[in-house]
Coordinates of C-alpha atoms and ligand atoms in Angstrom, one line a residue:
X1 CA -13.1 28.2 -56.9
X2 CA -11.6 30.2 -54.6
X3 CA -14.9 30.6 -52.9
X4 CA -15.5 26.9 -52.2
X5 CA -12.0 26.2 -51.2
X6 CA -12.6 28.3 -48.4
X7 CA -16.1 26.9 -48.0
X8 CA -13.9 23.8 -47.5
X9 CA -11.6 24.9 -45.1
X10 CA -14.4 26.1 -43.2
X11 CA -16.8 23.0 -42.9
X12 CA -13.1 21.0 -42.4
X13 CA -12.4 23.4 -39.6
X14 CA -16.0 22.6 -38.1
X15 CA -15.6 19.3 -38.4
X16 CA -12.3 19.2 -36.7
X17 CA -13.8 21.1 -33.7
X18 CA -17.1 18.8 -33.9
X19 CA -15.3 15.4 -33.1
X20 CA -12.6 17.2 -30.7
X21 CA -15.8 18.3 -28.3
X22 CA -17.6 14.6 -29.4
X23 CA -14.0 13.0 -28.1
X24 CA -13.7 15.2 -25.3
X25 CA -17.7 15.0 -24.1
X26 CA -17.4 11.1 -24.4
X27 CA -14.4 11.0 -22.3
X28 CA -14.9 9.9 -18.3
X29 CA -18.9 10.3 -19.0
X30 CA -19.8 6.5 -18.9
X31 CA -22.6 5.8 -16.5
X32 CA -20.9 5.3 -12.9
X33 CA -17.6 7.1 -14.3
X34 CA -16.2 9.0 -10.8
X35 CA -15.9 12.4 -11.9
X36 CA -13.3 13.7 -9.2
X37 CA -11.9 10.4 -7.9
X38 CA -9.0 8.8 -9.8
X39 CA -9.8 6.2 -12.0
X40 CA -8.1 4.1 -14.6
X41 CA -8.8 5.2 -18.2
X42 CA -10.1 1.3 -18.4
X43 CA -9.6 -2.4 -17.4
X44 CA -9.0 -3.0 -13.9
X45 CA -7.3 -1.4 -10.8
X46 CA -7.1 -2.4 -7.2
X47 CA -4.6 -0.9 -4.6
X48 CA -3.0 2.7 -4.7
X49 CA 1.1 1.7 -4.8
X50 CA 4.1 3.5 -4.9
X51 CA 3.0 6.6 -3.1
X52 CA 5.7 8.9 -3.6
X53 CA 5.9 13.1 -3.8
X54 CA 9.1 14.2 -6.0
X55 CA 10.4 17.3 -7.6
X56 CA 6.7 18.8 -7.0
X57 CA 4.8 15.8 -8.5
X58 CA 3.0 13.3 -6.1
X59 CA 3.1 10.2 -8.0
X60 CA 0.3 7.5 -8.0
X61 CA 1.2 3.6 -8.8
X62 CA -1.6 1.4 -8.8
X63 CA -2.3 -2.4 -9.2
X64 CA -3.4 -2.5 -12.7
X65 CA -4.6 -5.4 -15.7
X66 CA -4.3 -3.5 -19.1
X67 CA -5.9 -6.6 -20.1
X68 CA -9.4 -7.1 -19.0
X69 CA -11.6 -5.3 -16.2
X70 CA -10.8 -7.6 -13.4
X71 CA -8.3 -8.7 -11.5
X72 CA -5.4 -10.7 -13.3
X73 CA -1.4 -10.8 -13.9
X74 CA -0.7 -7.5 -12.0
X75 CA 1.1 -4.6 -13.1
X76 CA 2.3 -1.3 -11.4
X77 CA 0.0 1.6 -13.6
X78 CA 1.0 5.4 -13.1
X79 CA -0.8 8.3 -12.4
X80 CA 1.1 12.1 -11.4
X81 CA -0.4 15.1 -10.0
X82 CA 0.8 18.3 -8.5
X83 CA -2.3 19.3 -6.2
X84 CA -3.4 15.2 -5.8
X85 CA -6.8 16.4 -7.3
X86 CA -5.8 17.0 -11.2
X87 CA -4.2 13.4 -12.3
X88 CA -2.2 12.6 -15.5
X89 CA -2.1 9.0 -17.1
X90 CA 1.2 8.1 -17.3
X91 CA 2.7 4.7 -19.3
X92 CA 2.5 1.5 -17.3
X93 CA 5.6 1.6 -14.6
X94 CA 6.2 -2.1 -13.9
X95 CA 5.1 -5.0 -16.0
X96 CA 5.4 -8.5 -15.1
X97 CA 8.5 -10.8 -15.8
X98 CA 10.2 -14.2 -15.3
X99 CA 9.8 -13.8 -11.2
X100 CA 5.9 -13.1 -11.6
X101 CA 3.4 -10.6 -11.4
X102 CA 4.1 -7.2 -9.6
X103 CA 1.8 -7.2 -6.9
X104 CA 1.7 -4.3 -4.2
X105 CA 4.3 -2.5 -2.5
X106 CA 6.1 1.1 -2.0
X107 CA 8.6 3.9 -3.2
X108 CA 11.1 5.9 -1.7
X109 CA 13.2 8.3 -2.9
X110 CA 16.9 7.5 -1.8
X111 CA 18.4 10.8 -1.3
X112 CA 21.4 9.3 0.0
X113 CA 21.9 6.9 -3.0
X114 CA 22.4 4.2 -0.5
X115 CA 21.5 1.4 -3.2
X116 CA 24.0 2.9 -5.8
X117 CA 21.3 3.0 -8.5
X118 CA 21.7 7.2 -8.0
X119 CA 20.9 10.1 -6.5
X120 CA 17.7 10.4 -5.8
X121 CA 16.6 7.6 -7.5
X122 CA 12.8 6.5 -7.2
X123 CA 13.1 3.1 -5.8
X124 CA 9.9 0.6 -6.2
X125 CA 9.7 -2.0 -3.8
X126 CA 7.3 -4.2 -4.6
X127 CA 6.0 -8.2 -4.0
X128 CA 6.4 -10.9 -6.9
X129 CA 4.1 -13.4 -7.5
X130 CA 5.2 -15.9 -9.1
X131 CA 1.4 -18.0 -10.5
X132 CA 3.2 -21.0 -11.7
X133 CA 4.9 -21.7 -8.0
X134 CA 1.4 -21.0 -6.4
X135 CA -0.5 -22.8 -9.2
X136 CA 1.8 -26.0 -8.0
X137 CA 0.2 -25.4 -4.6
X138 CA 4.1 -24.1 -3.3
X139 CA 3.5 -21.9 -0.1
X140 CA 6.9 -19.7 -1.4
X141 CA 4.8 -18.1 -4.4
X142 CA 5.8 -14.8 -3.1
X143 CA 8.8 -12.3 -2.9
X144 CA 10.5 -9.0 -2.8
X145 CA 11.8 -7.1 -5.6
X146 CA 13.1 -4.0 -6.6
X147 CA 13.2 -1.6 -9.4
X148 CA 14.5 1.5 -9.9
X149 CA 14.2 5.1 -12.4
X150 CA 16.3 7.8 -12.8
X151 CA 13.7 9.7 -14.7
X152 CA 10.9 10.7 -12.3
X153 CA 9.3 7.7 -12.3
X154 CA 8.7 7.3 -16.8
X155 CA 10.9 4.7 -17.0
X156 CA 12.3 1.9 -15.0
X157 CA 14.5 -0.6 -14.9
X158 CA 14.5 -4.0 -12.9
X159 CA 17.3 -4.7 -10.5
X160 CA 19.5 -7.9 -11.4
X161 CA 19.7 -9.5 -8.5
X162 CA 16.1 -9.7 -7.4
X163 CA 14.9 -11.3 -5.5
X164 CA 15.9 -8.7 -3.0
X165 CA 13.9 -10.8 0.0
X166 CA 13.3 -14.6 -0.5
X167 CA 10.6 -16.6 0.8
X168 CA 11.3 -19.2 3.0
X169 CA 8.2 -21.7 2.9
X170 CA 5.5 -18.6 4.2
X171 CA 2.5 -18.1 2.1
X172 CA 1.1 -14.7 1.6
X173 CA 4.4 -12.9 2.1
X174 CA 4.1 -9.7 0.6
X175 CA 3.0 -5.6 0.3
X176 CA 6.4 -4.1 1.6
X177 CA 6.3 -0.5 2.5
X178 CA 9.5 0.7 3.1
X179 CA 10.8 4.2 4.9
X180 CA 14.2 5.9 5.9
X181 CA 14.4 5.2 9.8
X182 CA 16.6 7.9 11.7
X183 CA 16.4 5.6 14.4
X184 CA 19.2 3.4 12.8
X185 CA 20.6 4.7 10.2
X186 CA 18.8 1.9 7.2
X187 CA 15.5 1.5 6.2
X188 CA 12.8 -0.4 7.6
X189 CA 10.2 -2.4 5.6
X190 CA 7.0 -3.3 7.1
X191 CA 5.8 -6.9 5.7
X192 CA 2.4 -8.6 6.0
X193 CA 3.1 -12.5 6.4
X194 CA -0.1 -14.2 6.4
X195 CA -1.6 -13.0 9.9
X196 CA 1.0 -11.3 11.0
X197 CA 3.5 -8.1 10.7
X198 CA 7.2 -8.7 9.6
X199 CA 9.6 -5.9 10.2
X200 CA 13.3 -5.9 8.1
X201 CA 15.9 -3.4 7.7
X202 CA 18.5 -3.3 5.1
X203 CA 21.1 -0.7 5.0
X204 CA 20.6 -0.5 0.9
X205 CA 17.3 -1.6 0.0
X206 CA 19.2 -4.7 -1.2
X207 CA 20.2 -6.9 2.0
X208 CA 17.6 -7.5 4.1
X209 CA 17.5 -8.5 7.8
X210 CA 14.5 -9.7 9.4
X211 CA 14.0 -7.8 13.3
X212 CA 11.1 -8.5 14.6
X213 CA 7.2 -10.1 14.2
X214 CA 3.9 -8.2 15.2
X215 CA 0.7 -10.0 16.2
X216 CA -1.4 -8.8 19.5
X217 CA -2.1 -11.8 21.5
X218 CA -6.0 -13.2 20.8
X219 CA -6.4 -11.2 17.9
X220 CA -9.0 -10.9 15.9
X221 CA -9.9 -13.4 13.5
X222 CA -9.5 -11.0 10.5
X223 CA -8.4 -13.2 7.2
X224 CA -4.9 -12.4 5.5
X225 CA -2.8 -9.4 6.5
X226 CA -1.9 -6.9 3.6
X227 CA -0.7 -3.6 2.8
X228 CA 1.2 -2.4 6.2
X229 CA 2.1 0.8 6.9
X230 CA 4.2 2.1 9.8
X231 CA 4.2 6.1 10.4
X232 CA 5.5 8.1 13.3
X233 CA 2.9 10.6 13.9
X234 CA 2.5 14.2 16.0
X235 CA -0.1 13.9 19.0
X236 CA -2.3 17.3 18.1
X237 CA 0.1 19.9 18.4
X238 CA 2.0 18.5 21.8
X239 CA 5.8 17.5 21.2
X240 CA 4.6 14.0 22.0
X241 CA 5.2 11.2 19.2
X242 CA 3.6 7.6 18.7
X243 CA 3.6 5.3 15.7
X244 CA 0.8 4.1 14.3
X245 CA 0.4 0.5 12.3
X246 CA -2.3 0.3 9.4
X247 CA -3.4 -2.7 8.5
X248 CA -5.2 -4.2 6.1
X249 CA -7.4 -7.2 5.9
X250 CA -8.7 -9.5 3.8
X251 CA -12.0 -10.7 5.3
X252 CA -14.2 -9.8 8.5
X253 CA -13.8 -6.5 8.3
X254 CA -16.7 -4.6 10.9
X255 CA -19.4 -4.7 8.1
X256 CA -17.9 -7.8 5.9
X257 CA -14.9 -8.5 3.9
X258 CA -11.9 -6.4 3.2
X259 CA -10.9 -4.0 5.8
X260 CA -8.4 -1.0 8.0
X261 CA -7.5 -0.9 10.8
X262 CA -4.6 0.3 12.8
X263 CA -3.1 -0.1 16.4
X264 CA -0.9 2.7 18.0
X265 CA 2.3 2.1 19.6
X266 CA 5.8 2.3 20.1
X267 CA 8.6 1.0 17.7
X268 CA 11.8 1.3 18.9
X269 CA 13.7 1.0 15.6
X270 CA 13.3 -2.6 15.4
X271 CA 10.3 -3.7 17.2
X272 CA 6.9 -2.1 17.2
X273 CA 4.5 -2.3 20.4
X274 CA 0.4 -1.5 20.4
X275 CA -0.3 0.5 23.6
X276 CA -4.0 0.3 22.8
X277 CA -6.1 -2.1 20.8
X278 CA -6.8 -2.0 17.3
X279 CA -9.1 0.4 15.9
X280 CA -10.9 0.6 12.5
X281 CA -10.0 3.3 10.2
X282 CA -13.3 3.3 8.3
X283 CA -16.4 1.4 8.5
X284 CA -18.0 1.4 5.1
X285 CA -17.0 -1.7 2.8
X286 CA -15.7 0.2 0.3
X287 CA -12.0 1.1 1.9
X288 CA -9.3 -0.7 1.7
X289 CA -5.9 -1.2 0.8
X290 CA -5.2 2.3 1.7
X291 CA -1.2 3.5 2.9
X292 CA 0.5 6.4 3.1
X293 CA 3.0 9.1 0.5
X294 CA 6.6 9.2 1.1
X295 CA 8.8 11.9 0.8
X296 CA 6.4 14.5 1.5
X297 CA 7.0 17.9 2.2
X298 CA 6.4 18.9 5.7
X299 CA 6.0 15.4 6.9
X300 CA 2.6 16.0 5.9
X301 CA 1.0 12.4 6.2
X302 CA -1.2 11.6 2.9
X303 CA -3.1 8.8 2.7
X304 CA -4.9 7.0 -0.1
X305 CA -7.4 3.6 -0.5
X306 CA -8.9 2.2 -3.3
X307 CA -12.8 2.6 -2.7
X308 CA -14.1 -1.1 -3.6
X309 CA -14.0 -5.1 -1.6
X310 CA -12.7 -7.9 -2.7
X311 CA -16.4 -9.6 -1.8
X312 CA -18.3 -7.8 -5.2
X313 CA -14.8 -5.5 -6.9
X314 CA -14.9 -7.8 -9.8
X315 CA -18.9 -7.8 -10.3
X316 CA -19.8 -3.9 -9.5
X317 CA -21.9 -2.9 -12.8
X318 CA -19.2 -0.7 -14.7
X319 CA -17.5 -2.2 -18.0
X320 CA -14.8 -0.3 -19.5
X321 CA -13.3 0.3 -16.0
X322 CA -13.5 -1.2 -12.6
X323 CA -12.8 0.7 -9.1
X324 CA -11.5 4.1 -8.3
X325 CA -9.6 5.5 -5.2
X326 CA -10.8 7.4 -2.3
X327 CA -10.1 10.9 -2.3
X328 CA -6.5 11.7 -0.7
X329 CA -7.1 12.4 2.7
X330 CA -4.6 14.2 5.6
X331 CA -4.0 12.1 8.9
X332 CA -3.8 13.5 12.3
X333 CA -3.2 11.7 15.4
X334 CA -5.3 13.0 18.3
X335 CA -6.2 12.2 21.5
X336 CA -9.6 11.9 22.7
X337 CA -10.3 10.8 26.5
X338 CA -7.8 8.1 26.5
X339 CA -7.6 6.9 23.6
X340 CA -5.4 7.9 20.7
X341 CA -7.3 8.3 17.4
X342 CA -6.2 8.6 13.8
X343 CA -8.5 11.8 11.8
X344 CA -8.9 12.2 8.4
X345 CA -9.2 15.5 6.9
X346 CA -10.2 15.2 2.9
X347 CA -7.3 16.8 1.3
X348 CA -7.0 20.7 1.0
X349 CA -7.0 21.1 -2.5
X350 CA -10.3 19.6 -3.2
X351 CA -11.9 22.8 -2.4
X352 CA -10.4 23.8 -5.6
X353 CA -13.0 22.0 -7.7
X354 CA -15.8 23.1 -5.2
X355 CA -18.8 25.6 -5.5
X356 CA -21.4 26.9 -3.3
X357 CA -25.4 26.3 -4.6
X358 CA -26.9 26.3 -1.2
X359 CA -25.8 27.6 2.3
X360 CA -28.6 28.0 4.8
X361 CA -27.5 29.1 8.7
X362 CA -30.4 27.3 10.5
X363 CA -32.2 24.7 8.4
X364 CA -35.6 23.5 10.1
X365 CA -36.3 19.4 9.7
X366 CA -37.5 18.0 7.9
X367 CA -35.9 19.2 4.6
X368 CA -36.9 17.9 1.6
X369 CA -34.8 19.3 -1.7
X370 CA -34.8 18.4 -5.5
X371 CA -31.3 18.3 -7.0
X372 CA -28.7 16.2 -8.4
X373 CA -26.7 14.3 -5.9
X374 CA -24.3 13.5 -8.0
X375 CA -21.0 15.4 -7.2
X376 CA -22.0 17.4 -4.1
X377 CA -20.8 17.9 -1.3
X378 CA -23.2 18.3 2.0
X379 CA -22.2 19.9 5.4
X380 CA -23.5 20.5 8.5
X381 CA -23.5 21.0 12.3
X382 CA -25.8 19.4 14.5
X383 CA -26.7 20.4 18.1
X384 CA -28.2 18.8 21.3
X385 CA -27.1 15.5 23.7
X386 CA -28.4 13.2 21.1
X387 CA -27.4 11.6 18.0
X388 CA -30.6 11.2 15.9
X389 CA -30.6 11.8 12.2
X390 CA -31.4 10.6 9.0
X391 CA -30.7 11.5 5.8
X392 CA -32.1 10.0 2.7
X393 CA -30.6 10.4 -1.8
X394 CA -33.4 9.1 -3.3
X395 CA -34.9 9.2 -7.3
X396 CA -38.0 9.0 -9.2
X397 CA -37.2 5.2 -9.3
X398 CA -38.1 4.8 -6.0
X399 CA -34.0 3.7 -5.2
X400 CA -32.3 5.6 -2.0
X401 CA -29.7 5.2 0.2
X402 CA -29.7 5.7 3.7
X403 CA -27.6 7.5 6.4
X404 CA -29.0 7.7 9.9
X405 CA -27.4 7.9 13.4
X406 CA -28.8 6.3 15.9
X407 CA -27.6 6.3 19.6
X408 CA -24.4 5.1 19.2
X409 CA -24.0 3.9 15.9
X410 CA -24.1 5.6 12.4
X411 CA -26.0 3.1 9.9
X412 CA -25.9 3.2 6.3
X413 CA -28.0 1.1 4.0
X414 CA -28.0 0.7 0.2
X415 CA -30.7 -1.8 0.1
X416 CA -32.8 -0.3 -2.5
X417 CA -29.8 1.9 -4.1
X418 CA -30.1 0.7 -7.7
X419 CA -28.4 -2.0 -8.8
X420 CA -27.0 -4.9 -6.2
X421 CA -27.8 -8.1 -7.6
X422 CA -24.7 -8.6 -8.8
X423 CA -23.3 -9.7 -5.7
X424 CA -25.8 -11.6 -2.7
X425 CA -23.1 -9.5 0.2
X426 CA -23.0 -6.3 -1.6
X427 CA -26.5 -5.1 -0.4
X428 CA -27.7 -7.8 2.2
X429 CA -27.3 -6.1 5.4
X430 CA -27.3 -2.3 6.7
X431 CA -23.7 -1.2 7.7
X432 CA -23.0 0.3 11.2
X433 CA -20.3 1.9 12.6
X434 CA -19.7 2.1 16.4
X435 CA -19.4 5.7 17.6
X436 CA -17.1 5.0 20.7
X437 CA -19.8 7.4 22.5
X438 CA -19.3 10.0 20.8
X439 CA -21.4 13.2 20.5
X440 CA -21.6 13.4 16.8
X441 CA -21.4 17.2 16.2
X442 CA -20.7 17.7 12.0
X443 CA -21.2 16.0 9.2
X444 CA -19.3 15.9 5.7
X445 CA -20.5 14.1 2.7
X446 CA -19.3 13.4 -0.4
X447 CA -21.0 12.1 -3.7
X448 CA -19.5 11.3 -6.6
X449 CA -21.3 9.3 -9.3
X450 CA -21.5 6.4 -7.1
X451 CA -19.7 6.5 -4.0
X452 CA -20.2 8.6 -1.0
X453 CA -17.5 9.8 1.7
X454 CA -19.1 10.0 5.3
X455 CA -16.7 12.0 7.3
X456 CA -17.8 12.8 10.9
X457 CA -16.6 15.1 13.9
X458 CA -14.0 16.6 11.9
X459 CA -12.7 12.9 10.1
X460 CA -13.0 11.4 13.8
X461 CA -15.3 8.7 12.1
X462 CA -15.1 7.8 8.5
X463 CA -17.3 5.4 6.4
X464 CA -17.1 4.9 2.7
X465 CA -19.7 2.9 0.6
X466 CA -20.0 2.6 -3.1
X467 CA -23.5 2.4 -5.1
X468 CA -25.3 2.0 -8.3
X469 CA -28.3 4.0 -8.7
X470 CA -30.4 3.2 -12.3
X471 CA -30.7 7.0 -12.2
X472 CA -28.6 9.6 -10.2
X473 CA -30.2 10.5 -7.0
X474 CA -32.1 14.1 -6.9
X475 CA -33.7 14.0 -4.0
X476 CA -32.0 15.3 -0.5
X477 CA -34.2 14.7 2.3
X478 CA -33.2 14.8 6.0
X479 CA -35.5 14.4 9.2
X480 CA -34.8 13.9 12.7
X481 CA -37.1 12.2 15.4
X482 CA -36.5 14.5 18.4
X483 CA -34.2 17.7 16.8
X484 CA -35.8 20.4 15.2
X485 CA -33.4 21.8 12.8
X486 CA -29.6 21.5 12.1
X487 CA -27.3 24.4 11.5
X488 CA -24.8 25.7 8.6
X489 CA -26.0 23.4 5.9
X490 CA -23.8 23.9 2.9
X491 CA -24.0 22.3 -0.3
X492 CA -21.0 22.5 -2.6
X493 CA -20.8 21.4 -6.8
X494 CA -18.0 19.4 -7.4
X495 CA -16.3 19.6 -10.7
X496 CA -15.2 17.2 -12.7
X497 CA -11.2 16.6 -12.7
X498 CA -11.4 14.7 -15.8
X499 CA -13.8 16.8 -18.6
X500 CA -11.5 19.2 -20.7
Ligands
FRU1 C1 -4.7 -6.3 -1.5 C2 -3.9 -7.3 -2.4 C3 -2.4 -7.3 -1.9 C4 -1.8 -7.8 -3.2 C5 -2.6 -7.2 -4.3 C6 -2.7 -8.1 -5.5 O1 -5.8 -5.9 -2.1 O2 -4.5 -8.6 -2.2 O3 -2.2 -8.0 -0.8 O4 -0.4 -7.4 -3.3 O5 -3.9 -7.0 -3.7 O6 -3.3 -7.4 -6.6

């Protein structure tokens, strides 16, 4: 008796262990699932919001529908991590209420307890939407409201007398993102407003007074403006200081729909001033949306976007979840000739889930190598006066995608990546990106599942594109018309941040 009672406990014991590793080895393994980017559990994500860093946590809101995977009546989901690789699901932050959906927006911590709610409360300043007013084909669907927890972020509570910002008649009146400014004393919140830039400040993130508009004369005809962001920024390592304005918008972006750019300027407290013209912050489709953490340590500037377009984000071929984020980056302002440019340097932590597999100091072209592409990570240097490359992922299906510079552009086509009938934009044309006559001089990719991160000359140039491959790719090749080799190829694993 005895005997089979512990024969029990044994095969019990197995069996517990069996469906644990089953459980575990099922979790974040669905076909497309980024394995080091942060995605939703499931259903359907957009923008990163809230971007905070508190008591050694960096938090991560999101636009989030717990209900289906696309886009519907928003909510603020929640994400935490301490090295902004590693993420932990959190409970849904904000939920919609009688005032509407909660669409994008901000958090600060209010150190000075300026709005009474505490000490170092988190403070969410975020955009209603109210669907009923805009359904009635009302241009006042949007406004401001705030919410605020005294818990790190696990719970919150709404404040009473939202509206904090009321709309006066202006459609698409929303994405605040708010900071303390030293300048005067109060905060500021940057606003989109349709196709323009609204700048308040409010002494208690209550009372809001409107100080100035931003639009450059003949802009660009770029759709709706959303998700501003206004950050005063280092010039290398001189004492000088410039702000920079990112912007996000919603169509026409350099290789079609949603897009970043940003301007650099002046802003005198109230008013902000471009000193040169807008530039784009990435070039692939796949990058938008993206703002910056507040409250960090070392005034470190961390930036996230959500890696998708509103042209395809609802169609892309993944079911139980839909979109992920970039991975964090750093920004640096620098200055290069005359211009000033924003860099992004892929945050230093990722190198924590890295692993070398190949390193070779002078590679000749062309290079042909089997391996999965999935979750690598490819450097390199290139020599010479010209930019002429190409680099191919292909598989045994006969699908690739393409990177190849050219002169002064770097073009990347996903053509014949896999899957991209699901959308007649998503694959129809070859992307470029304009190199400002650049010298490109390294190269930094990054491949998850299905997405790659094109960093070049040090994050000088960035370009992002998603794809759908029916297989992962295995096959590395990389040629050049006129160079003979490259230098310091290195090709890293990338762990997953999400297998136990
Ligand atoms: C940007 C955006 C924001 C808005 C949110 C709604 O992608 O359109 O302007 O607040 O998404 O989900």
């Amino acid at each position: 008796n005895i005997l089979i009672q512990k024969k029990m406990k044994k095969n019990l014991a197995f069996g517990l262990i069996f469906l644990y590793t089953l459980i575990f080895s099922q979790y974040y393994s669905e076909k497309y699932r980024p394995q080091f980017h942060f995605s939703p559990e499931k259903m359907w994500m957009n923008d990163p919001n809230g971007l905070v860093y508190f008591n050694g946590k960096y938090h991560l809101f999101y636009q989030y529908y717990p209900d289906a995977n696309v886009w519907g009546p928003m909510h603020w989901g929640h994400a935490v991590s301490t090295d902004l690789i590693h993420w932990k699901h959190l409970p849904i932050a904000l939920y919609p209420d009688a005032l509407g959906w909660i669409f994008s927006g901000s958090a600060v911590i209010d150190k000075n307890n300026t709005a009474g709610f505490g000490k170092n409360a988190m403070v969410a300043i975020f955009t209603y939407h109210n669907d009923e007013i805009w359904k009635a084909g009302n241009k006042n669907t949007e406004s401001q409201g705030i919410a605020y927890s005294l818990d790190e972020g696990n719970t919150w509570t709404k404040y009473e007398g939202n509206p904090v910002l009321n709309n006066q008649g202006e459609q698409d009146f929303r994405d605040p993102k708010v900071f303390w400014n030293d300048k005067i004393n109060q905060w500021t919140m940057v606003l989109a407003v349709q196709d323009h830039l609204q700048i308040y400040s409010s002494p208690n993130l209550k009372n809001w007074k409107l100080e100035s508009r931003f639009k450059p004369e003949n802009d660009l005809d770029v759709g709706v403006w959303e998700c501003p962001d206004l950050i005063k920024m280092k010039v290398g390592n001189s004492k000088e200081e410039k702000w920079v304005l990112i912007q996000n918008h919603g169509r026409k972006a350099p290789n079609g729909g949603s897009g970043t750019r940003y301007w650099v300027g002046d802003f005198d407290g109230k008013t902000f001033k471009n000193t040169q013209p807008s530039v784009w912050m990435d070039y692939g489709t796949d990058f938008y949306a993206g703002v910056t953490f507040s409250n960090v340590p070392n005034d470190k500037i961390l930036f996230i976007a959500w890696m998708s377009n509103w042209l395809y984000a609802t169609k892309v071929p993944t079911e139980a979840w839909r979109s992920a984020m970039t991975l964090p980056r750093e920004l640096f302002l620098k200055k290069i000739g005359s211009q000033y440019i924003l860099t992004q340097k892929i945050i230093d932590t990722f190198s924590k889930i890295t692993s070398p597999v190949l390193k070779v100091g002078e590679l000749k072209l062309p290079f042909e190598k089997k391996l999965n592409l999935a979750q690598k990570e490819i450097t390199f240097n290139i020599e010479g006066s010209q930019n002429d490359f190409k680099i191919e992922f292909a598989n045994a299906k006969k699908e690739f995608f393409e990177i190849a510079l050219k002169g002064n552009q770097l073009i990347t086509d996903r053509k014949k990546s896999g899957k991209t009938d699901f959308e007649e934009t998503f694959a129809e044309k070859p992307q470029t990106m304009d190199l400002r006559n650049q010298k490109i001089r390294n190269v930094q990719l990054i491949l998850d599942q299905a997405s790659v991160e094109i960093l070049l000359n040090d994050g000088e140039f960035s370009m992002t594109n998603i794809y759908f491959p029916s297989e992962n790719f295995n096959l590395l090749k990389i040629s050049s018309a006129t160079k003979s080799g490259i230098k310091n190829l290195k090709i890293n694993n990338i762990r997953s941040i999400w297998k136990k």
